Amino acid sequence: MTAGTEVEQVELANTTFYDAMEHGDFEALSGLWLDGDDESVSCVHPGWPVLTGRAEVLRSYALIMANTEYIQFFLTDVVVSVWADTAVVTCTENILSGGPAEENGDLGPLVGQLVVATNVFRRTSEGWKIWSHHGSPVLAETDEEPDDETPA
């Protein structure tokens, strides 16, 4: 297997993770995480404490999917690094999500959010599986010019 092929496989696993979230496909999402009694599986959703263990992590995604009417991810700044049986993907999640449904059944207001994420994968006999996901909200503007004024 060449490094390029490994990178492509990890990119596909990462994209599949976000596709499963967008489609609310809990079964597909569950199949992407390391299986078994591996308590080293972890997840940090923006603003949440660290979740440890496959069951706790998957329960969090079930709750998110049950309470999110619409979500779409536009990934930017994607960087994939592979070392032996471990891969790290860093990216910016440009998230568009729908608020609660209106009384007439229409989708509520759309909300945008930026989250920087690190997804760590492990190679298994079944392909690349998610070992850890960490998402942090982007709170600072990075494209702004520094303010040259000094306080008086």
mmCIF file of C-alpha atoms in Angstrom:
data_model
loop_
_atom_site.group_PDB
_atom_site.id
_atom_site.type_symbol
_atom_site.label_atom_id
_atom_site.label_comp_id
_atom_site.label_asym_id
_atom_site.label_seq_id
_atom_site.Cartn_x
_atom_site.Cartn_y
_atom_site.Cartn_z
ATOM 1 C CA MET A 1 0.000 0.000 0.000
ATOM 2 C CA THR A 2 1.469 3.381 -0.918
ATOM 3 C CA ALA A 3 1.355 6.424 1.329
ATOM 4 C CA GLY A 4 -0.856 8.230 -1.199
ATOM 5 C CA THR A 5 -3.354 5.402 -1.097
ATOM 6 C CA GLU A 6 -3.328 5.445 2.712
ATOM 7 C CA VAL A 7 -3.967 9.188 2.738
ATOM 8 C CA GLU A 8 -6.857 8.721 0.302
ATOM 9 C CA GLN A 9 -8.321 5.958 2.497
ATOM 10 C CA VAL A 10 -8.132 8.179 5.574
ATOM 11 C CA GLU A 11 -9.666 11.098 3.647
ATOM 12 C CA LEU A 12 -12.531 8.810 2.604
ATOM 13 C CA ALA A 13 -13.064 7.609 6.187
ATOM 14 C CA ASN A 14 -13.086 11.232 7.380
ATOM 15 C CA THR A 15 -15.562 12.309 4.678
ATOM 16 C CA THR A 16 -17.774 9.297 5.457
ATOM 17 C CA PHE A 17 -17.871 10.387 9.109
ATOM 18 C CA TYR A 18 -19.244 13.821 8.199
ATOM 19 C CA ASP A 19 -21.638 12.355 5.585
ATOM 20 C CA ALA A 20 -23.099 10.033 8.244
ATOM 21 C CA MET A 21 -23.679 13.041 10.502
ATOM 22 C CA GLU A 22 -25.325 15.034 7.707
ATOM 23 C CA HIS A 23 -27.669 12.164 6.863
ATOM 24 C CA GLY A 24 -28.438 11.300 10.484
ATOM 25 C CA ASP A 25 -27.212 7.759 9.809
ATOM 26 C CA PHE A 26 -26.391 6.525 13.298
ATOM 27 C CA GLU A 27 -25.694 2.975 12.108
ATOM 28 C CA ALA A 28 -23.093 4.177 9.599
ATOM 29 C CA LEU A 29 -21.570 6.534 12.158
ATOM 30 C CA SER A 30 -21.335 3.727 14.730
ATOM 31 C CA GLY A 31 -19.509 1.546 12.234
ATOM 32 C CA LEU A 32 -16.822 4.208 11.788
ATOM 33 C CA TRP A 33 -15.661 4.163 15.425
ATOM 34 C CA LEU A 34 -13.244 1.640 16.910
ATOM 35 C CA ASP A 35 -15.171 -1.361 18.135
ATOM 36 C CA GLY A 36 -14.898 -3.584 21.183
ATOM 37 C CA ASP A 37 -14.161 -2.676 24.762
ATOM 38 C CA ASP A 38 -11.630 -0.021 23.810
ATOM 39 C CA GLU A 39 -12.027 2.592 26.549
ATOM 40 C CA SER A 40 -9.378 4.735 24.851
ATOM 41 C CA VAL A 41 -11.989 5.998 22.358
ATOM 42 C CA SER A 42 -12.696 9.636 23.136
ATOM 43 C CA CYS A 43 -14.619 12.628 21.871
ATOM 44 C CA VAL A 44 -14.801 16.322 22.713
ATOM 45 C CA HIS A 45 -17.713 18.205 21.186
ATOM 46 C CA PRO A 46 -17.409 22.009 21.311
ATOM 47 C CA GLY A 47 -18.273 23.125 24.844
ATOM 48 C CA TRP A 48 -18.634 19.571 26.186
ATOM 49 C CA PRO A 49 -16.419 17.678 28.642
ATOM 50 C CA VAL A 50 -14.271 14.791 27.403
ATOM 51 C CA LEU A 51 -16.347 11.702 26.625
ATOM 52 C CA THR A 52 -14.504 8.410 27.073
ATOM 53 C CA GLY A 53 -15.430 4.944 25.860
ATOM 54 C CA ARG A 54 -17.261 3.882 22.728
ATOM 55 C CA ALA A 55 -20.684 3.651 24.391
ATOM 56 C CA GLU A 56 -20.504 7.161 25.860
ATOM 57 C CA VAL A 57 -19.215 8.649 22.601
ATOM 58 C CA LEU A 58 -21.923 6.988 20.503
ATOM 59 C CA ARG A 59 -24.618 8.022 22.984
ATOM 60 C CA SER A 60 -23.525 11.648 22.462
ATOM 61 C CA TYR A 61 -23.928 11.323 18.689
ATOM 62 C CA ALA A 62 -27.351 9.723 19.124
ATOM 63 C CA LEU A 63 -28.409 12.737 21.209
ATOM 64 C CA ILE A 64 -26.997 15.215 18.701
ATOM 65 C CA MET A 65 -28.727 13.462 15.787
ATOM 66 C CA ALA A 66 -32.035 13.267 17.656
ATOM 67 C CA ASN A 67 -31.941 16.998 18.404
ATOM 68 C CA THR A 68 -30.580 18.360 15.126
ATOM 69 C CA GLU A 69 -33.066 18.836 12.331
ATOM 70 C CA TYR A 70 -30.539 19.853 9.692
ATOM 71 C CA ILE A 71 -26.761 19.905 9.597
ATOM 72 C CA GLN A 72 -24.266 20.324 6.787
ATOM 73 C CA PHE A 73 -20.469 20.366 6.965
ATOM 74 C CA PHE A 74 -18.209 22.177 4.522
ATOM 75 C CA LEU A 75 -14.686 21.036 5.354
ATOM 76 C CA THR A 76 -11.756 23.350 4.672
ATOM 77 C CA ASP A 77 -8.076 23.367 5.616
ATOM 78 C CA VAL A 78 -8.028 19.549 5.586
ATOM 79 C CA VAL A 79 -4.604 18.066 6.364
ATOM 80 C CA VAL A 80 -4.045 14.294 6.571
ATOM 81 C CA SER A 81 -0.961 12.723 8.136
ATOM 82 C CA VAL A 82 -0.363 8.980 8.336
ATOM 83 C CA TRP A 83 2.211 7.233 10.538
ATOM 84 C CA ALA A 84 2.119 3.422 10.451
ATOM 85 C CA ASP A 85 -1.300 2.428 11.859
ATOM 86 C CA THR A 86 -2.301 5.913 13.073
ATOM 87 C CA ALA A 87 -3.630 8.844 11.065
ATOM 88 C CA VAL A 88 -4.484 12.396 12.087
ATOM 89 C CA VAL A 89 -6.845 14.681 10.171
ATOM 90 C CA THR A 90 -7.091 18.343 11.055
ATOM 91 C CA CYS A 91 -9.744 20.501 9.430
ATOM 92 C CA THR A 92 -12.097 23.391 9.820
ATOM 93 C CA GLU A 93 -15.743 22.382 10.010
ATOM 94 C CA ASN A 94 -17.837 25.132 8.434
ATOM 95 C CA ILE A 95 -21.170 24.042 9.898
ATOM 96 C CA LEU A 96 -24.617 25.098 8.762
ATOM 97 C CA SER A 97 -27.418 23.823 10.979
ATOM 98 C CA GLY A 98 -31.150 24.311 11.157
ATOM 99 C CA GLY A 99 -32.927 25.486 14.241
ATOM 100 C CA PRO A 100 -36.136 24.034 15.618
ATOM 101 C CA ALA A 101 -38.971 23.614 13.145
ATOM 102 C CA GLU A 102 -41.501 26.395 12.826
ATOM 103 C CA GLU A 103 -45.135 25.757 13.755
ATOM 104 C CA ASN A 104 -45.980 25.239 10.076
ATOM 105 C CA GLY A 105 -43.304 22.517 9.830
ATOM 106 C CA ASP A 106 -40.747 24.596 7.940
ATOM 107 C CA LEU A 107 -37.127 24.384 8.983
ATOM 108 C CA GLY A 108 -36.196 27.004 11.549
ATOM 109 C CA PRO A 109 -33.502 29.621 11.045
ATOM 110 C CA LEU A 110 -30.131 28.440 9.762
ATOM 111 C CA VAL A 111 -27.103 29.040 11.967
ATOM 112 C CA GLY A 112 -23.460 29.015 10.878
ATOM 113 C CA GLN A 113 -20.565 27.969 13.064
ATOM 114 C CA LEU A 114 -16.820 27.389 12.654
ATOM 115 C CA VAL A 115 -15.184 24.519 14.511
ATOM 116 C CA VAL A 116 -11.592 23.341 14.205
ATOM 117 C CA ALA A 117 -11.379 19.578 14.516
ATOM 118 C CA THR A 118 -8.797 16.884 14.977
ATOM 119 C CA ASN A 119 -9.836 13.348 14.039
ATOM 120 C CA VAL A 120 -7.497 10.521 14.955
ATOM 121 C CA PHE A 121 -7.864 7.210 13.120
ATOM 122 C CA ARG A 122 -6.436 3.741 13.708
ATOM 123 C CA ARG A 123 -5.912 1.186 10.982
ATOM 124 C CA THR A 124 -7.850 -2.047 11.646
ATOM 125 C CA SER A 125 -8.501 -5.181 9.630
ATOM 126 C CA GLU A 126 -11.785 -3.485 8.608
ATOM 127 C CA GLY A 127 -10.116 -0.256 7.489
ATOM 128 C CA TRP A 128 -9.519 3.076 9.200
ATOM 129 C CA LYS A 129 -11.636 3.629 12.328
ATOM 130 C CA ILE A 130 -12.057 6.763 14.424
ATOM 131 C CA TRP A 131 -10.135 6.632 17.675
ATOM 132 C CA SER A 132 -10.724 10.206 18.812
ATOM 133 C CA HIS A 133 -12.552 13.337 17.679
ATOM 134 C CA HIS A 134 -11.918 16.767 19.185
ATOM 135 C CA GLY A 135 -13.798 19.843 18.042
ATOM 136 C CA SER A 136 -13.224 23.372 19.348
ATOM 137 C CA PRO A 137 -15.225 26.447 18.358
ATOM 138 C CA VAL A 138 -13.386 29.195 16.515
ATOM 139 C CA LEU A 139 -13.877 32.295 18.641
ATOM 140 C CA ALA A 140 -11.278 34.622 17.142
ATOM 141 C CA GLU A 141 -11.136 36.253 13.750
ATOM 142 C CA THR A 142 -7.860 35.357 12.037
ATOM 143 C CA ASP A 143 -8.088 37.521 8.907
ATOM 144 C CA GLU A 144 -8.280 40.869 10.696
ATOM 145 C CA GLU A 145 -5.427 43.355 10.627
ATOM 146 C CA PRO A 146 -3.946 44.065 14.075
ATOM 147 C CA ASP A 147 -5.138 47.305 15.620
ATOM 148 C CA ASP A 148 -2.262 49.831 15.477
ATOM 149 C CA GLU A 149 -3.901 52.141 18.005
ATOM 150 C CA THR A 150 -2.596 51.968 21.529
ATOM 151 C CA PRO A 151 -4.857 52.779 24.467
ATOM 152 C CA ALA A 152 -4.382 56.237 25.955
#
